[in-house]
């Protein structure tokens, strides 16, 4: 499995997405629901109440027994990627990878996996200038469009206001919503959005991106910290700040995890130094449980 | 006044460059640091404000302490020293043994006040012995000092002694208490520093009569030369007597002085006793021998000198036998005077005779400088013009007898052994001077040629020095200053104290730094 920085170094989002997903998909099979469909799956003895249209009359004529012909049903799962592209996503880890870079790779890999699984993938970028929305489609050209949109993405500004977000929650489109964000919000605008999305669409998988230097506070000596969203700076001795920072951070992570789970989201913390497979596995697991 | 100075100022200035180190550390600590962009500052702010507020003054204090340490070390490298004030010089009061008790009593308040101010009392004698308080009171109670008749060598020369004292006690005030007896001030006045103060005291006696010399021109008569001295002059009168019998007391001097004719071993002599002191005056019976030896160049001089000596000798109690010749005198001749009018140097044999009491007269060598000055012999006669003058410097032990109008000596005398060496700094020839035409010349020569050999009776001379003579040429202030700066106090090196101060400051710096660390770590712990 390639590390995120190696994938980023490829400078080729389609290739990176495939590389990240291939190893994961190898040998893995999507569980499929049995039912009415084009592709034959198995025979099942008739039970009263079954739809007579699905009775295999030819078999009944030959063997005088009633069997139902079962085939795979067509899935119509829509995977809706929601990417937070506010300025705070520009936070850069020690490996030179910003949260946005990581999120970009992750979105591409998820989209690839989803496409491979036959799902329709949609992408919404939360940007202060407005929502960039790619509607869900299952056609083969959806991936290149999505890749292009990810590649041209820039993180800037603060979280969009409610009116900008309104179209996102207006349409009811069932599916799996995967939200990638650092959850740095001024009040609780992200959580409110996710709550409404859950109400509108269904499951929400919240991937919380955290840089490793953020988690461990690995800064040393005198450092000028600059807030990416407000631009405010603070000159500090990092060594003296470390313990306080970590205490606050872990408290926040704990409370965030509690809050999101109370809302019914699936919440995962991802370090931008970790490989992508953990997030991808989680996605597949989610998908499987949703399909089951 | 103590003076602070640096022995190696350059090293100190170079070491001051070390001040850049603490300043650099301070600026390094205060540098903005690299900029890290983070998503949120929310967990930094609470501690940060407090931190930034406390960082500035403490850092500045540390900077100042560190700069002070470096500055002190730089100062230590420059070897700071201070020069202590020289101990206040103790003045010296020099008491002449000739000063009488009465005279000292009148000066007692002054001298006692000087002693209370730390002055030391010393006797004006060779080696300047210290006078204790007991000796001082004894001096005050003592009656008139005995008229000590020391030999000529023993008679102190105040000039030389004060000069010696000024050299022995540089930069100290000297107060000289001495009677201004002319006999004690011999030679030229030396250059004395300005801190010599004179307190002239009246001599014990203001007049005296003494027997100066005795002659026996004929076997049946003697001539006694009596001198009567006052403060200003000595009058000499001859007294012709029949030759007395041995041990006859001659009533020529007032009581209690006793004059006795006392021949001894065929040599007639006269014994003079005053109280406990006695002096002997030999009676000269032999004819004095004078010899003028000249060469061709000195022929005019020899003629003049011969005539002048002839005239002077004619009034002598015993008429001298004068020889004026181009020949050298025979070494066997017992000459009293040798007038050497030759360009050639005086032979060694005759020089040695000077040591034994002979008097030698020399004039200027052939090379001389043209001058235009006069020699004032007396106020009656017009002064004698001098045309040429030799360029020889005056011998250090010589003193001038005749001084021209420019102040340079025309005739000087120098004591050599028991004899005297006279030096005429011009010549008697008309091309050199108009001395030959002066009617004063024989009378001026008379006291020289008739002066009896130095005897102890010189110590009875009561003539006094003009007090204005005491203020002579003094040492210039610059030379005094040069001496005083060399005599400044000891130099103390303050380097150890500066290093100690730097060490203390270092301890303070360590304490400040640790306190700062402790404070910052305490502040970084959340209040929770």
PDB file of N, CA and C in Angstrom, chain B residues 205-278:
ATOM      1  N   UNK B 205      75.858  86.205  68.019  1.00  0.00           N
ATOM      2  CA  UNK B 205      76.604  87.456  68.223  1.00  0.00           C
ATOM      3  C   UNK B 205      76.537  88.242  66.940  1.00  0.00           C
ATOM      4  N   UNK B 206      76.425  89.560  67.113  1.00  0.00           N
ATOM      5  CA  UNK B 206      76.336  90.365  65.903  1.00  0.00           C
ATOM      6  C   UNK B 206      77.665  91.030  65.562  1.00  0.00           C
ATOM      7  N   UNK B 207      78.639  90.883  66.415  1.00  0.00           N
ATOM      8  CA  UNK B 207      79.949  91.426  66.057  1.00  0.00           C
ATOM      9  C   UNK B 207      81.013  90.590  66.767  1.00  0.00           C
ATOM     10  N   UNK B 208      82.206  90.630  66.227  1.00  0.00           N
ATOM     11  CA  UNK B 208      83.282  89.853  66.832  1.00  0.00           C
ATOM     12  C   UNK B 208      84.621  90.479  66.417  1.00  0.00           C
ATOM     13  N   UNK B 209      85.591  90.299  67.260  1.00  0.00           N
ATOM     14  CA  UNK B 209      86.951  90.717  66.934  1.00  0.00           C
ATOM     15  C   UNK B 209      87.836  89.499  67.103  1.00  0.00           C
ATOM     16  N   UNK B 210      88.611  89.262  66.121  1.00  0.00           N
ATOM     17  CA  UNK B 210      89.463  88.080  66.208  1.00  0.00           C
ATOM     18  C   UNK B 210      90.792  88.336  65.543  1.00  0.00           C
ATOM     19  N   UNK B 211      91.704  87.503  65.876  1.00  0.00           N
ATOM     20  CA  UNK B 211      93.046  87.594  65.326  1.00  0.00           C
ATOM     21  C   UNK B 211      93.061  86.863  64.010  1.00  0.00           C
ATOM     22  N   UNK B 212      93.337  87.621  62.970  1.00  0.00           N
ATOM     23  CA  UNK B 212      93.229  87.026  61.648  1.00  0.00           C
ATOM     24  C   UNK B 212      94.547  86.361  61.249  1.00  0.00           C
ATOM     25  N   UNK B 213      95.620  87.065  61.453  1.00  0.00           N
ATOM     26  CA  UNK B 213      96.933  86.528  61.062  1.00  0.00           C
ATOM     27  C   UNK B 213      98.013  87.245  61.876  1.00  0.00           C
ATOM     28  N   UNK B 214      99.165  86.616  61.881  1.00  0.00           N
ATOM     29  CA  UNK B 214     100.294  87.214  62.595  1.00  0.00           C
ATOM     30  C   UNK B 214     101.533  87.059  61.742  1.00  0.00           C
ATOM     31  N   UNK B 215     102.304  88.110  61.678  1.00  0.00           N
ATOM     32  CA  UNK B 215     103.532  88.098  60.873  1.00  0.00           C
ATOM     33  C   UNK B 215     104.700  88.513  61.753  1.00  0.00           C
ATOM     34  N   UNK B 216     105.845  88.070  61.361  1.00  0.00           N
ATOM     35  CA  UNK B 216     107.076  88.517  62.045  1.00  0.00           C
ATOM     36  C   UNK B 216     108.031  89.037  60.990  1.00  0.00           C
ATOM     37  N   UNK B 217     107.842  90.314  60.582  1.00  0.00           N
ATOM     38  CA  UNK B 217     108.696  90.820  59.504  1.00  0.00           C
ATOM     39  C   UNK B 217     110.148  90.988  59.957  1.00  0.00           C
ATOM     40  N   UNK B 218     110.308  91.262  61.203  1.00  0.00           N
ATOM     41  CA  UNK B 218     111.658  91.383  61.741  1.00  0.00           C
ATOM     42  C   UNK B 218     111.740  90.514  62.977  1.00  0.00           C
ATOM     43  N   UNK B 219     112.920  90.084  63.295  1.00  0.00           N
ATOM     44  CA  UNK B 219     113.036  89.210  64.482  1.00  0.00           C
ATOM     45  C   UNK B 219     112.568  89.899  65.753  1.00  0.00           C
ATOM     46  N   UNK B 220     112.520  91.225  65.810  1.00  0.00           N
ATOM     47  CA  UNK B 220     112.175  91.856  67.068  1.00  0.00           C
ATOM     48  C   UNK B 220     110.769  92.432  67.086  1.00  0.00           C
ATOM     49  N   UNK B 221     110.025  92.191  66.071  1.00  0.00           N
ATOM     50  CA  UNK B 221     108.669  92.736  66.087  1.00  0.00           C
ATOM     51  C   UNK B 221     107.701  91.747  65.436  1.00  0.00           C
ATOM     52  N   UNK B 222     106.472  91.846  65.838  1.00  0.00           N
ATOM     53  CA  UNK B 222     105.426  91.054  65.180  1.00  0.00           C
ATOM     54  C   UNK B 222     104.318  92.008  64.760  1.00  0.00           C
ATOM     55  N   UNK B 223     103.657  91.589  63.709  1.00  0.00           N
ATOM     56  CA  UNK B 223     102.499  92.345  63.229  1.00  0.00           C
ATOM     57  C   UNK B 223     101.294  91.438  63.368  1.00  0.00           C
ATOM     58  N   UNK B 224     100.305  91.875  64.120  1.00  0.00           N
ATOM     59  CA  UNK B 224      99.073  91.104  64.278  1.00  0.00           C
ATOM     60  C   UNK B 224      97.991  91.765  63.419  1.00  0.00           C
ATOM     61  N   UNK B 225      97.316  90.960  62.675  1.00  0.00           N
ATOM     62  CA  UNK B 225      96.212  91.476  61.857  1.00  0.00           C
ATOM     63  C   UNK B 225      94.936  91.139  62.600  1.00  0.00           C
ATOM     64  N   UNK B 226      94.262  92.169  63.060  1.00  0.00           N
ATOM     65  CA  UNK B 226      93.043  91.976  63.819  1.00  0.00           C
ATOM     66  C   UNK B 226      91.844  92.280  62.916  1.00  0.00           C
ATOM     67  N   UNK B 227      90.884  91.447  63.047  1.00  0.00           N
ATOM     68  CA  UNK B 227      89.675  91.662  62.241  1.00  0.00           C
ATOM     69  C   UNK B 227      88.533  91.979  63.169  1.00  0.00           C
ATOM     70  N   UNK B 228      87.771  92.983  62.813  1.00  0.00           N
ATOM     71  CA  UNK B 228      86.569  93.304  63.575  1.00  0.00           C
ATOM     72  C   UNK B 228      85.388  93.174  62.630  1.00  0.00           C
ATOM     73  N   UNK B 229      84.597  92.193  62.944  1.00  0.00           N
ATOM     74  CA  UNK B 229      83.486  91.916  62.031  1.00  0.00           C
ATOM     75  C   UNK B 229      82.174  92.371  62.602  1.00  0.00           C
ATOM     76  N   UNK B 230      81.324  92.939  61.716  1.00  0.00           N
ATOM     77  CA  UNK B 230      79.950  93.261  62.090  1.00  0.00           C
ATOM     78  C   UNK B 230      79.039  92.495  61.116  1.00  0.00           C
ATOM     79  N   UNK B 231      77.755  92.834  61.182  1.00  0.00           N
ATOM     80  CA  UNK B 231      76.827  92.111  60.303  1.00  0.00           C
ATOM     81  C   UNK B 231      77.109  92.396  58.843  1.00  0.00           C
ATOM     82  N   UNK B 232      77.642  93.572  58.578  1.00  0.00           N
ATOM     83  CA  UNK B 232      77.767  93.966  57.182  1.00  0.00           C
ATOM     84  C   UNK B 232      79.189  93.901  56.670  1.00  0.00           C
ATOM     85  N   UNK B 233      80.184  94.049  57.528  1.00  0.00           N
ATOM     86  CA  UNK B 233      81.551  94.152  56.998  1.00  0.00           C
ATOM     87  C   UNK B 233      82.546  93.628  58.013  1.00  0.00           C
ATOM     88  N   UNK B 234      83.734  93.370  57.524  1.00  0.00           N
ATOM     89  CA  UNK B 234      84.860  92.985  58.373  1.00  0.00           C
ATOM     90  C   UNK B 234      85.953  94.021  58.158  1.00  0.00           C
ATOM     91  N   UNK B 235      86.348  94.633  59.233  1.00  0.00           N
ATOM     92  CA  UNK B 235      87.440  95.619  59.123  1.00  0.00           C
ATOM     93  C   UNK B 235      88.711  94.985  59.670  1.00  0.00           C
ATOM     94  N   UNK B 236      89.747  95.175  58.930  1.00  0.00           N
ATOM     95  CA  UNK B 236      91.021  94.550  59.296  1.00  0.00           C
ATOM     96  C   UNK B 236      92.013  95.668  59.600  1.00  0.00           C
ATOM     97  N   UNK B 237      92.712  95.540  60.722  1.00  0.00           N
ATOM     98  CA  UNK B 237      93.747  96.561  60.998  1.00  0.00           C
ATOM     99  C   UNK B 237      94.985  95.831  61.517  1.00  0.00           C
ATOM    100  N   UNK B 238      96.111  96.305  61.060  1.00  0.00           N
ATOM    101  CA  UNK B 238      97.336  95.690  61.552  1.00  0.00           C
ATOM    102  C   UNK B 238      97.750  96.328  62.885  1.00  0.00           C
ATOM    103  N   UNK B 239      98.415  95.568  63.674  1.00  0.00           N
ATOM    104  CA  UNK B 239      98.884  96.043  64.976  1.00  0.00           C
ATOM    105  C   UNK B 239     100.330  95.589  65.130  1.00  0.00           C
ATOM    106  N   UNK B 240     101.219  96.550  65.149  1.00  0.00           N
ATOM    107  CA  UNK B 240     102.649  96.226  65.226  1.00  0.00           C
ATOM    108  C   UNK B 240     103.075  96.258  66.692  1.00  0.00           C
ATOM    109  N   UNK B 241     103.689  95.175  67.100  1.00  0.00           N
ATOM    110  CA  UNK B 241     104.130  95.059  68.494  1.00  0.00           C
ATOM    111  C   UNK B 241     105.598  94.663  68.535  1.00  0.00           C
ATOM    112  N   UNK B 242     106.181  94.916  69.628  1.00  0.00           N
ATOM    113  CA  UNK B 242     107.506  94.341  69.867  1.00  0.00           C
ATOM    114  C   UNK B 242     107.321  92.858  70.083  1.00  0.00           C
ATOM    115  N   UNK B 243     108.321  92.130  69.713  1.00  0.00           N
ATOM    116  CA  UNK B 243     108.171  90.686  69.866  1.00  0.00           C
ATOM    117  C   UNK B 243     108.138  90.373  71.359  1.00  0.00           C
ATOM    118  N   UNK B 244     107.017  89.790  71.840  1.00  0.00           N
ATOM    119  CA  UNK B 244     106.939  89.531  73.264  1.00  0.00           C
ATOM    120  C   UNK B 244     107.724  88.286  73.639  1.00  0.00           C
ATOM    121  N   UNK B 245     107.856  88.110  74.904  1.00  0.00           N
ATOM    122  CA  UNK B 245     108.494  86.899  75.402  1.00  0.00           C
ATOM    123  C   UNK B 245     107.482  85.762  75.335  1.00  0.00           C
ATOM    124  N   UNK B 246     108.023  84.568  75.475  1.00  0.00           N
ATOM    125  CA  UNK B 246     107.139  83.400  75.410  1.00  0.00           C
ATOM    126  C   UNK B 246     106.160  83.425  76.563  1.00  0.00           C
ATOM    127  N   UNK B 247     104.947  82.925  76.322  1.00  0.00           N
ATOM    128  CA  UNK B 247     103.861  82.823  77.300  1.00  0.00           C
ATOM    129  C   UNK B 247     103.425  84.194  77.807  1.00  0.00           C
ATOM    130  N   UNK B 248     103.673  85.224  77.022  1.00  0.00           N
ATOM    131  CA  UNK B 248     103.208  86.546  77.409  1.00  0.00           C
ATOM    132  C   UNK B 248     101.770  86.719  76.944  1.00  0.00           C
ATOM    133  N   UNK B 249     100.937  87.252  77.838  1.00  0.00           N
ATOM    134  CA  UNK B 249      99.547  87.510  77.473  1.00  0.00           C
ATOM    135  C   UNK B 249      99.471  88.891  76.850  1.00  0.00           C
ATOM    136  N   UNK B 250      98.942  88.919  75.602  1.00  0.00           N
ATOM    137  CA  UNK B 250      98.899  90.188  74.880  1.00  0.00           C
ATOM    138  C   UNK B 250      97.524  90.812  75.079  1.00  0.00           C
ATOM    139  N   UNK B 251      97.455  92.045  75.581  1.00  0.00           N
ATOM    140  CA  UNK B 251      96.153  92.679  75.838  1.00  0.00           C
ATOM    141  C   UNK B 251      95.598  93.348  74.580  1.00  0.00           C
ATOM    142  N   UNK B 252      95.308  92.539  73.639  1.00  0.00           N
ATOM    143  CA  UNK B 252      94.866  93.147  72.378  1.00  0.00           C
ATOM    144  C   UNK B 252      93.392  92.865  72.117  1.00  0.00           C
ATOM    145  N   UNK B 253      92.842  91.810  72.715  1.00  0.00           N
ATOM    146  CA  UNK B 253      91.433  91.506  72.492  1.00  0.00           C
ATOM    147  C   UNK B 253      90.673  91.667  73.786  1.00  0.00           C
ATOM    148  N   UNK B 254      89.421  92.112  73.743  1.00  0.00           N
ATOM    149  CA  UNK B 254      88.674  92.314  74.986  1.00  0.00           C
ATOM    150  C   UNK B 254      88.453  90.997  75.722  1.00  0.00           C
ATOM    151  N   UNK B 255      88.349  91.104  77.037  1.00  0.00           N
ATOM    152  CA  UNK B 255      88.107  89.928  77.873  1.00  0.00           C
ATOM    153  C   UNK B 255      86.767  89.343  77.479  1.00  0.00           C
ATOM    154  N   UNK B 256      86.538  88.093  77.641  1.00  0.00           N
ATOM    155  CA  UNK B 256      87.411  87.111  78.308  1.00  0.00           C
ATOM    156  C   UNK B 256      88.413  86.458  77.374  1.00  0.00           C
ATOM    157  N   UNK B 257      88.564  86.985  76.209  1.00  0.00           N
ATOM    158  CA  UNK B 257      89.497  86.349  75.293  1.00  0.00           C
ATOM    159  C   UNK B 257      90.934  86.606  75.770  1.00  0.00           C
ATOM    160  N   UNK B 258      91.719  85.556  75.756  1.00  0.00           N
ATOM    161  CA  UNK B 258      93.103  85.628  76.192  1.00  0.00           C
ATOM    162  C   UNK B 258      94.007  85.334  75.026  1.00  0.00           C
ATOM    163  N   UNK B 259      94.919  86.222  74.735  1.00  0.00           N
ATOM    164  CA  UNK B 259      95.851  86.024  73.614  1.00  0.00           C
ATOM    165  C   UNK B 259      97.230  85.801  74.204  1.00  0.00           C
ATOM    166  N   UNK B 260      97.828  84.678  73.881  1.00  0.00           N
ATOM    167  CA  UNK B 260      99.120  84.317  74.467  1.00  0.00           C
ATOM    168  C   UNK B 260     100.117  84.072  73.355  1.00  0.00           C
ATOM    169  N   UNK B 261     101.314  84.675  73.461  1.00  0.00           N
ATOM    170  CA  UNK B 261     102.395  84.381  72.517  1.00  0.00           C
ATOM    171  C   UNK B 261     103.065  83.120  73.014  1.00  0.00           C
ATOM    172  N   UNK B 262     103.097  82.123  72.158  1.00  0.00           N
ATOM    173  CA  UNK B 262     103.472  80.784  72.649  1.00  0.00           C
ATOM    174  C   UNK B 262     104.288  80.071  71.587  1.00  0.00           C
ATOM    175  N   UNK B 263     105.583  80.367  71.475  1.00  0.00           N
ATOM    176  CA  UNK B 263     106.386  79.655  70.462  1.00  0.00           C
ATOM    177  C   UNK B 263     106.489  78.181  70.812  1.00  0.00           C
ATOM    178  N   UNK B 264     106.514  77.378  69.771  1.00  0.00           N
ATOM    179  CA  UNK B 264     106.597  75.939  70.022  1.00  0.00           C
ATOM    180  C   UNK B 264     107.486  75.338  68.962  1.00  0.00           C
ATOM    181  N   UNK B 265     108.484  74.644  69.394  1.00  0.00           N
ATOM    182  CA  UNK B 265     109.452  73.966  68.507  1.00  0.00           C
ATOM    183  C   UNK B 265     110.061  74.955  67.532  1.00  0.00           C
ATOM    184  N   UNK B 266     110.407  76.120  68.044  1.00  0.00           N
ATOM    185  CA  UNK B 266     111.070  77.093  67.194  1.00  0.00           C
ATOM    186  C   UNK B 266     110.116  77.878  66.331  1.00  0.00           C
ATOM    187  N   UNK B 267     108.878  77.423  66.227  1.00  0.00           N
ATOM    188  CA  UNK B 267     107.884  78.114  65.397  1.00  0.00           C
ATOM    189  C   UNK B 267     107.101  79.069  66.281  1.00  0.00           C
ATOM    190  N   UNK B 268     107.168  80.346  66.050  1.00  0.00           N
ATOM    191  CA  UNK B 268     106.361  81.238  66.862  1.00  0.00           C
ATOM    192  C   UNK B 268     104.894  81.107  66.505  1.00  0.00           C
ATOM    193  N   UNK B 269     104.051  81.142  67.532  1.00  0.00           N
ATOM    194  CA  UNK B 269     102.619  81.068  67.280  1.00  0.00           C
ATOM    195  C   UNK B 269     101.883  81.768  68.400  1.00  0.00           C
ATOM    196  N   UNK B 270     100.631  82.088  68.119  1.00  0.00           N
ATOM    197  CA  UNK B 270      99.839  82.824  69.093  1.00  0.00           C
ATOM    198  C   UNK B 270      98.585  82.001  69.385  1.00  0.00           C
ATOM    199  N   UNK B 271      98.306  81.873  70.685  1.00  0.00           N
ATOM    200  CA  UNK B 271      97.185  81.045  71.102  1.00  0.00           C
ATOM    201  C   UNK B 271      96.091  81.970  71.605  1.00  0.00           C
ATOM    202  N   UNK B 272      94.907  81.786  71.092  1.00  0.00           N
ATOM    203  CA  UNK B 272      93.780  82.626  71.498  1.00  0.00           C
ATOM    204  C   UNK B 272      92.764  81.723  72.179  1.00  0.00           C
ATOM    205  N   UNK B 273      92.378  82.055  73.416  1.00  0.00           N
ATOM    206  CA  UNK B 273      91.449  81.223  74.187  1.00  0.00           C
ATOM    207  C   UNK B 273      90.243  82.069  74.564  1.00  0.00           C
ATOM    208  N   UNK B 274      89.085  81.561  74.249  1.00  0.00           N
ATOM    209  CA  UNK B 274      87.829  82.201  74.664  1.00  0.00           C
ATOM    210  C   UNK B 274      86.989  81.128  75.327  1.00  0.00           C
ATOM    211  N   UNK B 275      86.885  81.243  76.641  1.00  0.00           N
ATOM    212  CA  UNK B 275      86.132  80.225  77.355  1.00  0.00           C
ATOM    213  C   UNK B 275      86.789  78.877  77.169  1.00  0.00           C
ATOM    214  N   UNK B 276      86.029  77.964  76.595  1.00  0.00           N
ATOM    215  CA  UNK B 276      86.569  76.614  76.451  1.00  0.00           C
ATOM    216  C   UNK B 276      87.194  76.406  75.076  1.00  0.00           C
ATOM    217  N   UNK B 277      87.020  77.349  74.196  1.00  0.00           N
ATOM    218  CA  UNK B 277      87.546  77.139  72.848  1.00  0.00           C
ATOM    219  C   UNK B 277      88.883  77.864  72.677  1.00  0.00           C
ATOM    220  N   UNK B 278      89.695  77.243  71.883  1.00  0.00           N
ATOM    221  CA  UNK B 278      91.039  77.753  71.680  1.00  0.00           C
ATOM    222  C   UNK B 278      91.374  77.645  70.205  1.00  0.00           C
TER     223      UNK B 278
END
